[in-house]
Amino acid sequence: SSGINAEYGGKKQQRWYLGGMGACLAVCFTHPLDTLKVHLQTQQGKGAIHQVLMKTLKTNGIMGVYSGLSASILRQATYTSVRFGAYEVARAHFTPEDGSPLPFSTKVMLAAMGGTLGILAGNPADVVNVRMQNDMRLPVAQRVGYRHVFHGLYTIVRVEGLTALYRGLQANIPRSILINIGQVACYDQAKQAVLGLGLQDGISVHFLSSFIAGTMATTLTQPVDVVKTRLMQGTQYNSIAQVVVATAKEGPLAFYKGFVPAWIRLSPQTILTWVFLERLRILFPPK
């Protein structure tokens, strides 16, 4: 139906950089959740999220949960601008002349391509981001002490060489592909389906579609995250295959350990990014 196509975007190409702008705004609200996730994943022993939060606030004050915000913003400005932008440009290119929606399989392919390009652009800021967030937890003697993201990038290149900015890239590529399929292709498909029910395009549609997208992104990436975290933690595994086999022995749900904290972190980021992005699309209509 042409009504859906007009509201859904049709052949018109949105401004490619709006996704990054939306994500930068969103991360200002969600960064504390991300900091707590890094603390939970890297701590020795057990500790509930509220204990980690209280400890961080007691030791470092409110700025403790905002440590590394400049790196987080640069990461969204590079990583999300490119992965959302590449998808947007490609989607407009492949959309038929009549503006009818693309098949879901094509959207998945375009999102996978966007996710790959995005992490190539965003990995350096990601490395600095993780280090800055983890810094607050370390004894003063062990801290990297980056003053801001550009100081971090400069220091890493000077001390460890350029390749250090691409640490963890092998693990980040599949994760980025899956996140982009969840956050972007599934949002696109969910919005198309919700508009198809006859709902008016507006904030409720954006909220519902992004809620679905955030849940899909968490569901797709959680197994990869569990394997990645276990691989980074222990010396008892030599390969990804070993981790997968050992985790599978605990039953299929073992791949979804920590699903709720992961959802609490990824879903608000997804929802806020899309709600801001859809507002920005109204402010800056397609050229």
Coordinates of C-alpha atoms in Angstrom, one line a residue:
S1 CA 0.0 0.0 0.0
S2 CA 1.3 3.4 -1.0
G3 CA 0.4 4.9 2.4
I4 CA 2.8 2.6 4.2
N5 CA 5.5 3.2 1.6
A6 CA 5.3 7.0 2.1
E7 CA 5.5 6.7 5.9
Y8 CA 8.0 3.8 5.8
G9 CA 10.5 5.8 3.8
G10 CA 9.9 4.5 0.3
K11 CA 12.6 5.4 -2.3
K12 CA 13.6 8.6 -0.5
Q13 CA 17.0 8.4 1.1
Q14 CA 17.1 9.8 4.7
R15 CA 20.3 11.7 5.7
W16 CA 22.8 9.0 6.4
Y17 CA 24.4 10.7 9.5
L18 CA 21.2 11.0 11.6
G19 CA 21.6 7.5 13.1
G20 CA 24.9 8.5 14.6
M21 CA 23.4 11.7 16.0
G22 CA 20.5 9.8 17.5
A23 CA 22.9 7.3 19.1
C24 CA 25.1 10.0 20.5
L25 CA 22.1 11.6 22.2
A26 CA 20.9 8.1 23.5
V27 CA 24.3 7.2 24.9
C28 CA 24.3 10.3 27.2
F29 CA 21.4 8.5 29.0
T30 CA 22.6 4.9 28.8
H31 CA 26.3 5.2 29.4
P32 CA 26.1 4.4 33.1
L33 CA 24.5 1.1 32.3
D34 CA 27.3 0.3 29.9
T35 CA 29.9 1.3 32.6
L36 CA 28.3 -1.1 35.1
K37 CA 28.2 -3.9 32.5
V38 CA 32.0 -3.5 32.0
H39 CA 32.5 -3.5 35.8
L40 CA 30.4 -6.7 36.2
Q41 CA 32.1 -8.5 33.4
T42 CA 35.7 -7.7 34.5
Q43 CA 35.4 -8.0 38.3
Q44 CA 36.8 -10.9 40.2
G45 CA 34.2 -12.9 42.2
K46 CA 30.5 -12.2 42.4
G47 CA 28.6 -9.0 42.8
A48 CA 25.1 -7.9 42.0
I49 CA 24.5 -4.9 39.8
H50 CA 23.2 -2.7 42.6
Q51 CA 26.3 -3.5 44.7
V52 CA 28.6 -2.6 41.9
L53 CA 26.6 0.7 41.4
M54 CA 26.8 1.6 45.1
K55 CA 30.5 0.8 45.2
T56 CA 31.2 2.9 42.1
L57 CA 29.2 5.9 43.4
K58 CA 30.9 5.6 46.9
T59 CA 34.4 5.5 45.4
N60 CA 34.1 7.9 42.5
G61 CA 30.9 9.8 42.8
I62 CA 28.4 10.4 40.0
M63 CA 31.3 10.9 37.5
G64 CA 32.3 7.3 38.2
V65 CA 29.4 5.9 36.1
Y66 CA 30.2 8.5 33.4
S67 CA 33.9 7.6 33.1
G68 CA 34.7 7.2 29.4
L69 CA 31.7 9.1 28.1
S70 CA 33.8 11.0 25.5
A71 CA 35.0 7.6 24.1
S72 CA 31.4 6.3 24.1
I73 CA 30.2 9.4 22.2
L74 CA 33.0 9.0 19.6
R75 CA 32.2 5.3 19.3
Q76 CA 28.6 6.1 18.4
A77 CA 29.7 9.0 16.1
T78 CA 31.9 6.5 14.2
Y79 CA 30.4 3.1 14.6
T80 CA 26.7 3.9 14.6
S81 CA 26.9 6.7 12.0
V82 CA 28.6 4.2 9.6
R83 CA 26.5 1.1 10.3
F84 CA 23.1 3.0 10.2
G85 CA 24.3 5.2 7.4
A86 CA 25.5 2.4 5.1
Y87 CA 22.2 0.6 5.6
E88 CA 20.2 3.8 4.8
V89 CA 22.2 4.5 1.6
A90 CA 22.0 0.9 0.4
R91 CA 18.3 0.6 1.3
A92 CA 17.4 3.7 -0.7
H93 CA 19.6 2.4 -3.6
F94 CA 17.9 -1.1 -3.7
T95 CA 14.3 0.1 -3.1
P96 CA 12.2 -0.3 -6.2
E97 CA 11.0 2.8 -8.1
D98 CA 7.5 2.4 -6.8
G99 CA 8.9 2.6 -3.2
S100 CA 7.6 -0.8 -2.2
P101 CA 9.5 -2.3 0.9
L102 CA 12.5 -4.6 0.4
P103 CA 12.2 -8.2 1.4
F104 CA 13.4 -9.0 4.9
S105 CA 16.3 -11.2 3.6
T106 CA 17.6 -8.2 1.6
K107 CA 17.4 -6.0 4.7
V108 CA 19.4 -8.6 6.7
M109 CA 22.1 -8.6 4.1
L110 CA 22.3 -4.8 4.0
A111 CA 22.4 -4.6 7.8
A112 CA 25.2 -7.2 7.9
M113 CA 27.2 -5.2 5.4
G114 CA 26.6 -2.0 7.5
G115 CA 27.6 -3.8 10.7
T116 CA 30.9 -4.9 9.2
L117 CA 31.8 -1.4 7.9
G118 CA 30.6 0.2 11.2
I119 CA 33.0 -1.8 13.4
L120 CA 35.9 -1.1 11.1
A121 CA 35.2 2.6 11.7
G122 CA 34.4 2.2 15.4
N123 CA 36.8 -0.3 16.9
P124 CA 39.5 2.2 17.9
A125 CA 37.0 4.2 20.0
D126 CA 35.7 0.9 21.4
V127 CA 39.1 -0.1 22.7
V128 CA 39.6 3.3 24.4
N129 CA 36.0 3.1 25.7
V130 CA 36.5 -0.2 27.5
R131 CA 39.8 0.9 29.0
M132 CA 38.4 4.2 30.3
Q133 CA 35.4 2.5 31.8
N134 CA 37.5 -0.2 33.5
D135 CA 40.1 2.4 34.7
M136 CA 38.0 3.5 37.8
R137 CA 38.1 0.0 39.2
L138 CA 41.9 -0.5 39.0
P139 CA 44.5 0.5 41.6
V140 CA 46.0 3.9 40.8
A141 CA 49.3 2.3 39.8
Q142 CA 47.6 0.2 37.1
R143 CA 45.4 2.8 35.6
V144 CA 45.8 3.9 31.9
G145 CA 44.8 7.4 33.0
Y146 CA 43.5 8.7 29.6
R147 CA 42.2 12.2 30.1
H148 CA 39.7 11.9 27.2
V149 CA 39.2 9.7 24.1
F150 CA 41.8 11.5 21.9
H151 CA 44.4 11.3 24.6
G152 CA 43.6 7.6 24.7
L153 CA 43.9 7.1 21.0
Y154 CA 47.2 9.0 20.9
T155 CA 48.7 7.1 23.8
I156 CA 47.7 3.7 22.4
V157 CA 49.3 4.4 19.0
R158 CA 52.4 5.9 20.6
V159 CA 53.0 3.1 23.2
E160 CA 51.5 0.0 21.5
G161 CA 51.4 0.8 17.8
L162 CA 48.5 1.3 15.4
T163 CA 47.4 -2.3 15.4
A164 CA 46.4 -2.1 19.1
L165 CA 43.4 0.0 18.0
Y166 CA 42.0 -3.1 16.3
R167 CA 42.3 -5.4 19.3
G168 CA 39.3 -7.7 19.6
L169 CA 38.2 -7.0 16.0
Q170 CA 37.7 -10.7 15.2
A171 CA 35.2 -11.0 18.0
N172 CA 33.6 -7.6 17.3
I173 CA 32.8 -8.2 13.6
P174 CA 30.2 -11.1 14.1
R175 CA 28.7 -9.2 17.1
S176 CA 28.4 -6.0 15.1
I177 CA 26.7 -7.8 12.2
L178 CA 24.2 -9.4 14.6
I179 CA 23.5 -6.2 16.5
N180 CA 22.9 -4.3 13.2
I181 CA 20.5 -7.0 12.0
G182 CA 18.6 -6.8 15.3
Q183 CA 18.7 -3.0 15.7
V184 CA 18.3 -1.9 12.1
A185 CA 16.8 -4.6 9.8
C186 CA 14.4 -5.9 12.6
Y187 CA 13.4 -2.3 13.4
D188 CA 12.7 -1.6 9.7
Q189 CA 10.6 -4.9 9.4
A190 CA 8.8 -4.3 12.7
K191 CA 7.9 -0.7 11.8
Q192 CA 6.6 -1.9 8.4
A193 CA 4.5 -4.6 10.2
V194 CA 3.2 -2.2 12.8
L195 CA 2.2 0.5 10.2
G196 CA 0.5 -2.4 8.3
L197 CA -1.8 -2.8 11.2
G198 CA -3.1 0.7 10.5
L199 CA -1.4 2.5 13.3
Q200 CA -0.5 6.2 12.7
D201 CA 3.3 6.8 12.3
G202 CA 4.4 8.5 15.5
I203 CA 6.2 8.0 18.8
S204 CA 4.1 4.9 19.8
V205 CA 5.0 3.1 16.6
H206 CA 8.7 4.1 17.0
F207 CA 8.7 2.9 20.6
L208 CA 7.0 -0.5 19.8
S209 CA 9.2 -1.2 16.8
S210 CA 12.4 -0.3 18.7
F211 CA 11.3 -2.4 21.7
I212 CA 11.0 -5.4 19.3
A213 CA 14.4 -4.5 17.7
G214 CA 16.2 -4.2 21.0
T215 CA 14.9 -7.6 22.1
M216 CA 15.9 -9.1 18.8
A217 CA 19.4 -7.6 19.0
T218 CA 19.9 -8.9 22.5
T219 CA 18.6 -12.4 21.5
L220 CA 21.0 -12.5 18.5
T221 CA 24.1 -11.2 20.3
Q222 CA 23.8 -12.8 23.8
P223 CA 25.3 -16.2 22.8
V224 CA 28.2 -14.4 21.1
D225 CA 28.7 -12.3 24.2
V226 CA 28.7 -15.3 26.5
V227 CA 31.3 -17.1 24.4
K228 CA 33.4 -13.9 24.0
T229 CA 33.4 -13.2 27.7
R230 CA 34.3 -16.8 28.6
L231 CA 37.1 -16.9 26.1
M232 CA 38.6 -13.6 27.3
Q233 CA 38.3 -14.6 31.0
G234 CA 39.9 -18.1 31.1
T235 CA 43.1 -19.8 30.1
Q236 CA 41.3 -23.1 30.2
Y237 CA 40.0 -22.6 26.6
N238 CA 42.3 -22.6 23.6
S239 CA 39.6 -22.0 20.9
I240 CA 36.1 -20.6 20.3
A241 CA 35.0 -24.2 19.5
Q242 CA 36.1 -25.4 22.9
V243 CA 34.1 -22.7 24.6
V244 CA 31.0 -23.4 22.5
V245 CA 31.2 -27.2 23.3
A246 CA 31.8 -26.6 27.0
T247 CA 28.9 -24.1 27.2
A248 CA 26.5 -26.4 25.2
K249 CA 27.1 -29.1 27.8
E250 CA 25.4 -26.9 30.4
G251 CA 22.3 -26.9 28.2
P252 CA 21.1 -24.4 25.5
L253 CA 20.0 -21.8 28.0
A254 CA 23.7 -21.4 29.1
F255 CA 24.2 -19.3 26.0
Y256 CA 21.6 -16.8 27.4
K257 CA 23.2 -16.3 30.9
G258 CA 23.0 -12.6 31.8
F259 CA 20.2 -12.0 29.3
V260 CA 18.3 -9.6 31.5
P261 CA 21.2 -7.3 32.3
A262 CA 22.2 -7.4 28.6
W263 CA 18.6 -6.5 27.6
I264 CA 18.4 -3.7 30.2
R265 CA 21.5 -2.3 28.6
L266 CA 20.8 -2.8 24.9
S267 CA 17.1 -2.1 24.7
P268 CA 17.0 1.4 26.2
Q269 CA 19.9 2.3 23.9
T270 CA 18.0 0.9 20.9
I271 CA 14.7 2.6 21.9
L272 CA 16.3 6.0 22.6
T273 CA 18.4 5.9 19.4
W274 CA 15.4 5.2 17.2
V275 CA 13.1 7.7 19.0
F276 CA 15.7 10.4 18.7
L277 CA 16.5 9.4 15.1
E278 CA 12.8 9.5 14.0
R279 CA 12.6 13.0 15.6
L280 CA 15.7 14.1 13.7
R281 CA 14.2 12.8 10.5
I282 CA 11.3 15.2 11.0
L283 CA 13.7 18.1 11.7
F284 CA 16.0 17.2 8.8
P285 CA 13.8 15.8 6.1
P286 CA 15.3 13.8 3.1
K287 CA 17.1 15.8 0.6

